[in-house]
Amino acid sequence: MTPQRRAVAEVLDGENVHLSAEAVHLAARRTLPEISLATVYNTLNELASMGEVKEVSAGGGPRLYDPNVDNPHHHLLCTSCGDLRDVPVEASGIELPVGPVPGQLDGFVLTGVDVTFRGVCPACAASVSV
Amino acid sequence: MTPQRRAVAEVLDGENVHLSAEAVHLAARRTLPEISLATVYNTLNELASMGEVKEVSAGGGPRLYDPNVDNPHHHLLCTSCGDLRDVPVEASGIELPVGPVPGQLDGFVLTGVDVTFRGVCPACAASVSV
DNA sequence: TTCCATGCAAAGTGTTTGCAATAAT
DNA sequence: ATTATTGCAAACACTTTGCATGGAA
């Protein structure tokens, strides 16, 4: 556990709006100014393969990193500014299949389901109408 | 309507496995060998903004293009080979909210919901176990 | 000493853009 | 003649990789 990894982990910890690698880099620099972007990428990839963090691809932009891996949740993407936040499952009107998913899926071995709501956040809606 | 656009449209038409821009380029070359990749990108972007095609971002890989914009459906992504195919809604065990979505979503104006199942396709499962 | 993580810079992917040549009205 | 579209190549955004350095066991 190096200072760099700790810095990256601290940035992610407790976030509910998900960050890009560059945003993580920026934030991590506040506590560790000499950390490099490559190290942030490497660390994020390690965290992802350890299952500490989940990579989510939002629209066409950069990959975002979601530290909330324990509570099942959906995502809410602002297609205007790219912000991606969590949505509690019970607020979404969608229920995930509880049991094993039906075999209709062509013999796939399923590992998960992602649900992403797309829309325009209040801030963007306001700035468009101005 | 130029030959290039027709070639791109023809490639996409009727596909149920979604293609990357490069795959579209490759396929379009079969009928129009001189078509350029840039034109494929331009055309795909136009089709997308006209609503004839939907861009979907699969994992970290290239963007994929989904010509099936009329029938609501989910997606099934093989995280091993990157293949993305349609799933009929009724085969998924997930029901999309029918009415207006609850106001719990922080005042977002919703434009859609994407549901993506992740898993490993039979072909990849077989080649892993070999 | 041995090892691994870092930082930098270069290379790699995927996508967009500037511009001259071309084709259509 | 005017306008829009193409192809090419260069630029661009994001991510990964190679390699020399430096710290920890």
PDB file of C-alpha atoms (C1' of nucleotides) in Angstrom, chain C residues 2-22:
ATOM      1  C1'  DT C   2      15.995  -7.867  -5.138  1.00  0.00           C
ATOM      2  C1'  DC C   3      11.700  -6.456  -6.076  1.00  0.00           C
ATOM      3  C1'  DC C   4       7.926  -3.733  -7.216  1.00  0.00           C
ATOM      4  C1'  DA C   5       5.711   0.849  -7.877  1.00  0.00           C
ATOM      5  C1'  DT C   6       6.478   5.229  -9.698  1.00  0.00           C
ATOM      6  C1'  DG C   7       6.944   9.029 -13.241  1.00  0.00           C
ATOM      7  C1'  DC C   8       7.748  10.306 -17.643  1.00  0.00           C
ATOM      8  C1'  DA C   9       7.278  10.000 -22.380  1.00  0.00           C
ATOM      9  C1'  DA C  10       6.098   7.470 -26.240  1.00  0.00           C
ATOM     10  C1'  DA C  11       2.966   4.556 -28.436  1.00  0.00           C
ATOM     11  C1'  DG C  12      -1.708   2.840 -29.131  1.00  0.00           C
ATOM     12  C1'  DT C  13      -6.893   3.122 -29.946  1.00  0.00           C
ATOM     13  C1'  DG C  14     -10.843   5.248 -31.334  1.00  0.00           C
ATOM     14  C1'  DT C  15     -12.885   9.483 -33.143  1.00  0.00           C
ATOM     15  C1'  DT C  16     -13.134  14.122 -35.074  1.00  0.00           C
ATOM     16  C1'  DT C  17     -11.771  17.886 -38.030  1.00  0.00           C
ATOM     17  C1'  DG C  18      -9.503  20.965 -41.725  1.00  0.00           C
ATOM     18  C1'  DC C  19      -9.094  21.238 -46.312  1.00  0.00           C
ATOM     19  C1'  DA C  20      -8.724  20.541 -51.226  1.00  0.00           C
ATOM     20  C1'  DA C  21     -10.994  17.953 -54.799  1.00  0.00           C
ATOM     21  C1'  DT C  22     -15.351  16.439 -56.474  1.00  0.00           C
TER      22       DT C  22
END
